XYZ file of C-alpha atoms in Angstrom:
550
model
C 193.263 128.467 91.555
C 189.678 127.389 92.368
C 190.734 123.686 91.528
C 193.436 123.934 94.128
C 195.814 122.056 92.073
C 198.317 124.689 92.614
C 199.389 125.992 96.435
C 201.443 128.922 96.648
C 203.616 129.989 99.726
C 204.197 133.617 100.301
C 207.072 134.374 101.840
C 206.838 137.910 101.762
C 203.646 140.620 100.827
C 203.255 144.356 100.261
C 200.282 146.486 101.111
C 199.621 148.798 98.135
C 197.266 151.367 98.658
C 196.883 151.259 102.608
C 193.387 151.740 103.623
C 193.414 153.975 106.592
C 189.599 153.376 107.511
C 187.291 150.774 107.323
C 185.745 149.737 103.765
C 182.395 151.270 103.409
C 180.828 148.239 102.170
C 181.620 144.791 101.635
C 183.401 144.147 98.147
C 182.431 140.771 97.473
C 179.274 140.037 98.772
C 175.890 140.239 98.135
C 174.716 142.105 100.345
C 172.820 145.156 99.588
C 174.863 148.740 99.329
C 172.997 151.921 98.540
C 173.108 153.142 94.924
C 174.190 156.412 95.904
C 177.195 155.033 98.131
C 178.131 152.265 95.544
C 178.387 155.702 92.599
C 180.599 157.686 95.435
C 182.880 154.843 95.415
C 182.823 153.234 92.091
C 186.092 152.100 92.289
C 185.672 149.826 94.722
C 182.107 148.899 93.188
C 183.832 147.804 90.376
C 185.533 145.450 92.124
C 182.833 143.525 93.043
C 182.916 139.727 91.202
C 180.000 139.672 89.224
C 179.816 143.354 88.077
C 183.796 143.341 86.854
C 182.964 140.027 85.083
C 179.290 141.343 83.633
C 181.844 144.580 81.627
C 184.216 141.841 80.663
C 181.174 139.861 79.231
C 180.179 143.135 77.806
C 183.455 143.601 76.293
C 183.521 139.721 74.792
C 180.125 139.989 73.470
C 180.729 143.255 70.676
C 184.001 141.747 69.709
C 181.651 138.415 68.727
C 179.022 140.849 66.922
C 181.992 142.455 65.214
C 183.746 139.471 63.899
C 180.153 138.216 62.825
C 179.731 141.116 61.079
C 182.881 141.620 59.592
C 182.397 137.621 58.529
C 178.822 138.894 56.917
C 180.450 141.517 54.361
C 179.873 143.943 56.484
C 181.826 147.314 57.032
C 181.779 148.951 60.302
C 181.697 152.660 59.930
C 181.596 155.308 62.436
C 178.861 158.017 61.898
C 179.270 161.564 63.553
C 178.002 162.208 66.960
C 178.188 165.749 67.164
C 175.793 166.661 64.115
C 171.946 168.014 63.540
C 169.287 166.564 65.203
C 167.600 163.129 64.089
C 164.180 162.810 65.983
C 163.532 158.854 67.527
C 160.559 159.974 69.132
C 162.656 161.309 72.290
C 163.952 164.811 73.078
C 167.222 165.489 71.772
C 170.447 166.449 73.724
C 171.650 169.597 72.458
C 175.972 170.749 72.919
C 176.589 174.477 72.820
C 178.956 175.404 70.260
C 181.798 177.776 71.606
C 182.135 179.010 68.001
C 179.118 179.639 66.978
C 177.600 181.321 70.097
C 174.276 180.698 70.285
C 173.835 177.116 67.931
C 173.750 173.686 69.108
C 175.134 170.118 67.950
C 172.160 167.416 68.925
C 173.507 164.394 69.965
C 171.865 161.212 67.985
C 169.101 159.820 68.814
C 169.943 157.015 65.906
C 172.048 157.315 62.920
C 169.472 157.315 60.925
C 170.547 160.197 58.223
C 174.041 158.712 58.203
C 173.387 155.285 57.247
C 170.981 156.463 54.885
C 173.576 158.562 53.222
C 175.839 155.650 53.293
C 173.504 153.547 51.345
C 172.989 155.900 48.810
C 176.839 156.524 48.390
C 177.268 152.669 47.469
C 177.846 151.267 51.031
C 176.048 148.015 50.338
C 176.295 147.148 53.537
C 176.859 148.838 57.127
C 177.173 148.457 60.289
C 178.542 150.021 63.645
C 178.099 149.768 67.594
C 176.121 152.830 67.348
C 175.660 155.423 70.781
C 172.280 156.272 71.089
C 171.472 159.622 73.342
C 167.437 160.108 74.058
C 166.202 162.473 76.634
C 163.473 160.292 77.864
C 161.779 158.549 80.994
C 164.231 155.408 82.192
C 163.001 152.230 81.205
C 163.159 148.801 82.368
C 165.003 147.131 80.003
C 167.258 150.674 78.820
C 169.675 152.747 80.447
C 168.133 156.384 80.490
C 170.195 159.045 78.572
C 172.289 156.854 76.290
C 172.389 153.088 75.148
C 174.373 151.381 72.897
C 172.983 149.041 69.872
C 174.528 147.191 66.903
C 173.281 148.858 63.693
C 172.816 147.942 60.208
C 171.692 148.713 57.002
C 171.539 146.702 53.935
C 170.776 148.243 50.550
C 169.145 146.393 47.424
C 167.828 144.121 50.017
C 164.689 142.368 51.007
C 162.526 141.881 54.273
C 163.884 138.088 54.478
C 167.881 139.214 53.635
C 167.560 141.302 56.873
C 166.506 138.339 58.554
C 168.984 136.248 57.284
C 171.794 138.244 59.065
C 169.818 138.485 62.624
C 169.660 134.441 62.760
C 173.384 133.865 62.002
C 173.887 136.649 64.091
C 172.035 136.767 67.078
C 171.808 133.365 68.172
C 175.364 132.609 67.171
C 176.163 135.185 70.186
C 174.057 134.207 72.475
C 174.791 130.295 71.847
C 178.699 131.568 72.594
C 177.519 132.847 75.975
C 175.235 131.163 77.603
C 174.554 127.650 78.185
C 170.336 128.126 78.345
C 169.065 126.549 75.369
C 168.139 127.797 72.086
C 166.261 126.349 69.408
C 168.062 125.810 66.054
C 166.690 126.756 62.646
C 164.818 129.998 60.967
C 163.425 132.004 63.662
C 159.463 131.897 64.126
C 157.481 134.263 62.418
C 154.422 135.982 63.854
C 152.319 138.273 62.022
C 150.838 141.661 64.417
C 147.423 140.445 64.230
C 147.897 136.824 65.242
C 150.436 138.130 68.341
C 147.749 140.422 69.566
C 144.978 137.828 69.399
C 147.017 135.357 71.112
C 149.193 136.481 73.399
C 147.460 140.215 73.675
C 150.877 142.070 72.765
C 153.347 142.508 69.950
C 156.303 141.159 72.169
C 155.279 138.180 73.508
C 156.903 135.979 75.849
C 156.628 132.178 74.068
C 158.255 130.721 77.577
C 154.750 131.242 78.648
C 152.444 128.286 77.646
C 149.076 130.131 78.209
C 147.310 131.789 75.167
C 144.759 134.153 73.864
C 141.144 132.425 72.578
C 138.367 134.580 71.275
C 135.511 133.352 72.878
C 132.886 136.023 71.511
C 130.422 133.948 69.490
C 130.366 130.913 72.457
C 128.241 134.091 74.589
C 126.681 135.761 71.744
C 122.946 134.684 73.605
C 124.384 135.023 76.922
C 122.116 136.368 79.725
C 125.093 138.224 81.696
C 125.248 141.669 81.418
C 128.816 142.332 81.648
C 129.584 140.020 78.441
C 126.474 141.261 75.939
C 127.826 143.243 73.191
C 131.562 142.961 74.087
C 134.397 141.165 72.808
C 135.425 138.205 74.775
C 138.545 137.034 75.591
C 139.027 133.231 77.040
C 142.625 131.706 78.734
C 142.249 128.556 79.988
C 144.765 127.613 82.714
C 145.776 123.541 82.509
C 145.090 122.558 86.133
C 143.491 125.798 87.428
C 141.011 124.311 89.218
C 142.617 123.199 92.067
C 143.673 127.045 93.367
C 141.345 128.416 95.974
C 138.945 131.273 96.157
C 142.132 133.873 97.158
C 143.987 133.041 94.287
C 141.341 133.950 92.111
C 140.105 137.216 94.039
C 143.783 137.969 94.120
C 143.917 137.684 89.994
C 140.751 140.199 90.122
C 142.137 142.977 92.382
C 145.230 142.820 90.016
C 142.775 143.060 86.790
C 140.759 146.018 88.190
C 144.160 148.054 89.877
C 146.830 146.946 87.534
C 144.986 146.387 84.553
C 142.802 149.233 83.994
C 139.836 146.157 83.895
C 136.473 146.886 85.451
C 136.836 143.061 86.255
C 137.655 139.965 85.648
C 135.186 136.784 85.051
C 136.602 133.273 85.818
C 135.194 130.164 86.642
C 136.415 126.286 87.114
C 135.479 122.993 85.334
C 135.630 120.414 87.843
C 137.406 116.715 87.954
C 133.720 115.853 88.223
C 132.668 117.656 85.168
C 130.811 120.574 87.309
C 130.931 124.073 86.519
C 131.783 125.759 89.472
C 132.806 129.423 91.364
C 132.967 132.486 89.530
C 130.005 132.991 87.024
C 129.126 129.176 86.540
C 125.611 130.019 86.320
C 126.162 131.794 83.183
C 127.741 128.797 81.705
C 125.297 126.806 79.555
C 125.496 123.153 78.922
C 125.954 124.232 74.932
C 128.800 127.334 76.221
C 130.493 124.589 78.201
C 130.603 121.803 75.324
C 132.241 124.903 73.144
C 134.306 125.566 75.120
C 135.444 122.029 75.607
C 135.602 120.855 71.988
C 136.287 124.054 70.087
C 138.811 126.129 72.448
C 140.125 122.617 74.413
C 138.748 123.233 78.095
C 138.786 120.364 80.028
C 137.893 118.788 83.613
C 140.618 120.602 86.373
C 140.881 123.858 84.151
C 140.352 127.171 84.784
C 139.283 129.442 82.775
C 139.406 133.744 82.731
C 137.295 135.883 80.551
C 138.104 139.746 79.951
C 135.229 141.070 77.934
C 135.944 144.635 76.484
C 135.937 146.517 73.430
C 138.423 144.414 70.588
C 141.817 147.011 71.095
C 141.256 146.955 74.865
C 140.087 143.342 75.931
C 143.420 142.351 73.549
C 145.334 145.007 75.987
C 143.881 143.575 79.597
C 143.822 139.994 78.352
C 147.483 140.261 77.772
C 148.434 141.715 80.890
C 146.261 138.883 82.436
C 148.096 135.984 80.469
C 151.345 137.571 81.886
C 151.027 137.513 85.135
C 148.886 134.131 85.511
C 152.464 132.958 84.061
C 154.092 134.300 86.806
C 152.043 133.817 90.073
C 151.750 129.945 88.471
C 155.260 129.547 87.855
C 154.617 128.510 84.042
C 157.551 130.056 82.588
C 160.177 127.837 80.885
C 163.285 128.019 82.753
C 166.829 128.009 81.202
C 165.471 129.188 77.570
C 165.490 131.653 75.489
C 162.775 132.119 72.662
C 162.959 134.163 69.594
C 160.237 135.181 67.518
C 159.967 138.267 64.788
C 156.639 140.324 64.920
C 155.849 141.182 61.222
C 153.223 142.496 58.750
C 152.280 145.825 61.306
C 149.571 147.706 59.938
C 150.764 150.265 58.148
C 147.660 152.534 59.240
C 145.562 152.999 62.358
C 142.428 155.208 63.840
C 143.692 157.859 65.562
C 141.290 158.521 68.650
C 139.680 161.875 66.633
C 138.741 158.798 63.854
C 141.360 159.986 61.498
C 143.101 158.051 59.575
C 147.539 157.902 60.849
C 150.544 156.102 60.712
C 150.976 153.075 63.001
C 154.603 152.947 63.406
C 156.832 154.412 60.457
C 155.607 156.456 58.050
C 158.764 155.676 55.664
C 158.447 151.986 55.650
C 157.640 150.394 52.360
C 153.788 149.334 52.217
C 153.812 145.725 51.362
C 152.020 145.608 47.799
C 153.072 148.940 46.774
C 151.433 151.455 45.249
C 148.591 149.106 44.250
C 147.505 148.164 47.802
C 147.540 151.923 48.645
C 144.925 152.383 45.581
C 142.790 149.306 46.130
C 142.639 148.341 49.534
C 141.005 150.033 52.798
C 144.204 151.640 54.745
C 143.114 149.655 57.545
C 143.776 146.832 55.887
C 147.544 147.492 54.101
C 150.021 146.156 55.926
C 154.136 147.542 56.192
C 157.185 145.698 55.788
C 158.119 146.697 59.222
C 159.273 143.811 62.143
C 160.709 143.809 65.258
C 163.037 140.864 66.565
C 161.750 139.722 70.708
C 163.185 137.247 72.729
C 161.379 136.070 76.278
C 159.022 139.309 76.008
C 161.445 141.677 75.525
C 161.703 143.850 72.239
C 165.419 143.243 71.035
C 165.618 145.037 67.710
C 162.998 146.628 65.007
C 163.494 147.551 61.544
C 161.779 147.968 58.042
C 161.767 147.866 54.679
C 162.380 151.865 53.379
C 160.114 153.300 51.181
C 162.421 154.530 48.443
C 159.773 155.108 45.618
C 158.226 159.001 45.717
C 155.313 158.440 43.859
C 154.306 155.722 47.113
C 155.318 157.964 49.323
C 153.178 160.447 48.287
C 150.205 158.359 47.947
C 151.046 156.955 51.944
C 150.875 160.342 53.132
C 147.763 161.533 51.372
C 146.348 158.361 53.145
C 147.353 160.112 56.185
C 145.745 163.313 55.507
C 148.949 164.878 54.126
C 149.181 167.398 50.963
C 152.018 166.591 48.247
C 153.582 169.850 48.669
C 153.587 168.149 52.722
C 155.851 165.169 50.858
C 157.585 167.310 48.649
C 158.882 170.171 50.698
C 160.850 172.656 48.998
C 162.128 176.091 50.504
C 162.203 177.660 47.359
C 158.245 177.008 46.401
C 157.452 179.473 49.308
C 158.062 183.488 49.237
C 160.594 184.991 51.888
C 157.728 186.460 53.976
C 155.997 183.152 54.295
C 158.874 181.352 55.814
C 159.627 184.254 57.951
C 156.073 185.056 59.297
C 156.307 180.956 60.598
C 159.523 181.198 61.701
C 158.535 184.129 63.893
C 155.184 182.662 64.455
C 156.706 179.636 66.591
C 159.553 181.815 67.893
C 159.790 180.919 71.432
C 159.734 184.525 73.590
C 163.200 183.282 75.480
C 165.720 185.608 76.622
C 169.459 184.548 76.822
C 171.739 186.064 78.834
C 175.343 186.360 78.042
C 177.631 184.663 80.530
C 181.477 185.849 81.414
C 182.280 183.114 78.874
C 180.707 184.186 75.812
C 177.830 181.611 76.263
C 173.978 182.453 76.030
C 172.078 180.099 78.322
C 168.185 180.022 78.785
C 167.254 181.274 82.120
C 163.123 182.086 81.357
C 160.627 179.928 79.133
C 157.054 181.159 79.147
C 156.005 180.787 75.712
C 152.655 180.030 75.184
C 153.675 178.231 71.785
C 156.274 176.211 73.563
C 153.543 174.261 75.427
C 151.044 173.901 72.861
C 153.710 172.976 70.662
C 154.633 170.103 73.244
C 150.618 169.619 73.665
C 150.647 168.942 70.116
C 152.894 165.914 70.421
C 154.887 167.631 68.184
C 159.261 167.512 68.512
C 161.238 170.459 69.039
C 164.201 171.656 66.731
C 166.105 174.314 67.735
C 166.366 176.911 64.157
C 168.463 179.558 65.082
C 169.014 182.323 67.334
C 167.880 185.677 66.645
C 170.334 188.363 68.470
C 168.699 191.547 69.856
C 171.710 193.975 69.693
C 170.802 196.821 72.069
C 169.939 194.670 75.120
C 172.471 192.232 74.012
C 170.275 189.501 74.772
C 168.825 186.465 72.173
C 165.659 185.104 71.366
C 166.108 181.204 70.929
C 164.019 180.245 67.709
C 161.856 176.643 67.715
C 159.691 175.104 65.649
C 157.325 172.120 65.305
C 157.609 169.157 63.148
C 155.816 165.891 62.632
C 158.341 164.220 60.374
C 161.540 164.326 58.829
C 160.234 165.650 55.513
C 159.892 168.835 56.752
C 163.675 169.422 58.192
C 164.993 171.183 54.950
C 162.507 173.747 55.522
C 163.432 174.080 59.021
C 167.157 174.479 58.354
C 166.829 176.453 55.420
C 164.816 178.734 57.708
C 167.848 178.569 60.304
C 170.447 179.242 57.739
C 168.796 181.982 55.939
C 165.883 183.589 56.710
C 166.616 184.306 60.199
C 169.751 185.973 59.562
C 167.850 187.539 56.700
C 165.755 188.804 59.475
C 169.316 190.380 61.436
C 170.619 192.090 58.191
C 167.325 194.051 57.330
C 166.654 194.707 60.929
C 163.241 193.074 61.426
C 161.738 194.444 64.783
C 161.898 190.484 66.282
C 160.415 191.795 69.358
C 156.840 193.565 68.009
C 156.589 190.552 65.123
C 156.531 187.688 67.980
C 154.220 189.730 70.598
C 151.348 192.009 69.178
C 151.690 191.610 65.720
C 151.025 188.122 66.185
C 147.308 188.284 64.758
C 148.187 189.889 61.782
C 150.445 187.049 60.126
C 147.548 184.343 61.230
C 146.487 184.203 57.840
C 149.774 183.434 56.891
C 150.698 181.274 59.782
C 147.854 178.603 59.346
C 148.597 178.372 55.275
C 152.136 177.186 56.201
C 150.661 175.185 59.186
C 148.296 173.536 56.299
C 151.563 173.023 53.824
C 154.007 171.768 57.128
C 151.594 169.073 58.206
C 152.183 171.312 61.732
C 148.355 170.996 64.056
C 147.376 174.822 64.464
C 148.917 175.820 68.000
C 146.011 178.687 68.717
């Protein structure tokens, strides 16, 4: 016992498991093992102290979420995990069905269909430790491949009911786990414009006591060339003025390299009320009394000034405010900070000028219908949030827009028909759907393995990379068997949004095996004869919301 209130004498021991060599590493220590070497002998990595205790945490941790849950109202319910695809913005993992040769299960991305049926079938309320598979780059804060996160769904319920559950939920769990403190009461609310302004990023760290000021109008006469007709960004350091020269060429190299900056303007106010180093000389008696009684500069400050366009001197500024935090040790230690990010725009400028979607295109726009009408897009706002704690992005949600007749009107916001909103496979002719099935067929032989599988062994498909050029996701629609070489042709096809997947699996489920039983020449229809379905091809394009891939 580690209070040594307890000796005990052996008498007698057994060796189980003799270990004929010597341990390849060290069990408990910290020293450091190769990845690679820890993986070949996991079993003896797991072992190790603080790893086997971090999986028992793990293990403590979604038995608290569940019983907080289950205290809620809630019902945990397991969705499927073999089922159809359900886009997150990743690529999907796709499971060969041994009998169906030929189709695929897509592992989920999120459950979003499921809960969405559930809520609709009179599941008020939801909830599950839900596997999430993404084909995607690692990240810093996720697992690549697969992660785990507790989902719910709430129907009949408002922006603030959600928000309810995440503050008796979340920092009831972490209060049970940690002994860093955490501040009682409704968790802060910051809306997307203010986070950006201040802290130049919708996740902000609030350990960090350094923020944002818009300095613009204090240099709207100013004589240096690097600030006229930019947007200025100010943060003033408390006590900055007593680093030297390196720290602050140091803070410039990491602007310029890290930042994307073409530099990075600083300068010091003095114990002796001198403006001094950096670009002092462009700091007028009337700039420095601004900046002293309007932004709260004073003597033995710092102060850094990003000057950009708005979207980009927010970006840099950000970064900046980040890492002045860290090289001057001005995070809070032993704390964690909550905050929700809310009111996103529901609308942005996409770089062509066009109007888009920020974030979801389903989420509910706050004001309804009216605000679509009446107001500039730029200017409507979502009921869309996302829950961060010391800079990291713990959970996002929104508010679902139910209502079709909104829906309709976001979308034509976005440049998108009705007939986009209100797909329908029966408002389009056979031939249609089949010309832009075979339109986006990808040219992909199978080949039939000794166990009955067809696996891709070429991909040169011209449409396959504009497709991907497009930004658009893939969805595998069916395969289309070629009987006298006994080889397949895998069939994929574009989408921006959800709206269109009953298209795409009608097409999967019918058409294309329309296309087997009246023996359709697959081969001539996706080579030459390409040109002669264009027509055709950009008219569903134009009713798909698909970009043209020629």
């Amino acid at each position: 016992m580690p209070t040594g209130d307890i000796e005990v004498v052996a008498n007698k021991f057994e060796i189980l498991g003799k270990c004929k060599n010597v341990l390849p590493f060290e069990i408990n220590t910290d020293q450091e093992v190769r990845e690679d070497l820890r993986l070949e002998y996991r079993f003896l990595d797991l072992r190790n102290e603080k790893l086997h205790n971090t999986i028992l945490l793990r293990s403590k941790v979604l038995k608290a979420l569940r019983d907080k849950m289950d205290e809620l109202g809630f019902a945990e319910i397991q969705t499927p995990i073999l089922a159809n695809s359900s886009p997150e913005g990743a690529r999907d993992f796709l499971v060969p069905s041994r009998l169906h040769p030929g189709e695929f299960y897509a592992l989920p991305q999120a459950p979003q269909q499921f809960k969405q049926l559930l809520m609709v079938s009179g599941f008020d309320k939801y909830y599950q430790i839900a596997p999430c598979f993404r084909d995607e780059d690692p990240r810093a804060d996720r697992a690549p491949g697969e992660f785990y996160q507790l989902d719910f769904e709430m129907s009949f319920a408002t922006q603030e009911d959600v928000f309810k559950v995440i503050e008796e939920v979340v920092p009831y769990t972490f209060k049970k786990f940690t002994n860093w403190k955490i501040e009682d009461g409704q968790i802060l609310r910051i809306p997307y414009k203010e986070a950006m302004e201040k802290y130049g990023i919708d996740k902000p760290d609030l350990r960090n006591p350094l923020i944002i000021q818009d300095v613009t109008k204090v240099f709207e006469n100013t004589e240096f060339n690097a600030f006229k007709g930019k947007t200025i960004k100010a943060i003033i350091v408390p006590n900055g003025a007593e680093q030297g020269r390196k720290f602050f060429d140091k803070m410039t190299e990491f602007a310029v390299e890290e930042c994307e900056a073409k530099g990075l303007a600083w300068t010091k106010f003095e114990q002796d009320g001198n403006v001094q180093g950096g670009i002092a000389k462009f700091i007028t008696d009337e700039a420095k009394s601004k900046l002293e009684n309007e932004f709260g500069a004073k003597a033995g400050d710092s102060i850094f000034f990003i000057a950009d366009e708005l979207h980009n001197a927010q970006k840099i500024a950000g970064l900046i405010r980040i890492e002045l935090g860290k090289r001057l040790d001005l995070i809070e230690k032993n704390v964690y900070k909550f905050c929700f990010i809310v009111d996103f725009p529901m609308y942005e400028l996409s770089d062509e000028g066009t109007i888009d979607f920020s974030h979801n295109p389903f989420s509910m726009p706050q004001g309804g219908l009216e605000a679509l009408e009446n107001q500039n897009p730029l200017d409507v706002l979502a009921y869309q949030y996302d829950l961060v704690c010391n800079g990291y992005e713990m959970a996002s949600g929104a508010v679902r827009n139910h209502e079709p007749e909104i829906m309709v009107k976001a979308f034509e916001i976005a440049g998108y028909s009705e007939e986009d909103v209100k797909i329908d496979s029966t408002e389009y002719s056979y031939d249609d759907l089949l010309n832009l099935s075979y339109k986006l067929i990808l040219n992909t032989d199978y080949y039939k393995y000794e166990d009955g599988m067809y696996r891709d062994y070429s991909n040169d498909s011209k449409y396959m990379k504009k497709i991907i050029d497009n930004g658009l996701d893939i969805k595998v629609v069916g395969i289309l068997r070629n009987k006298e070489n006994n080889t397949d042709s895998a069939g994929y096809i574009g989408y921006k949004h959800s709206l269109t997947e009953y298209v795409i699996n009608n097409i999967a489920k019918t058409d294309i095996y329309k296309a087997q039983t009246e023996n359709k020449d697959i081969n001539v229809l996706t080579g030459e004869k390409f040109d002669e379905l264009t027509n055709t091809y950009e008219q569903n394009c134009k009713l798909l919301g698909i970009a043209d891939l020629d």
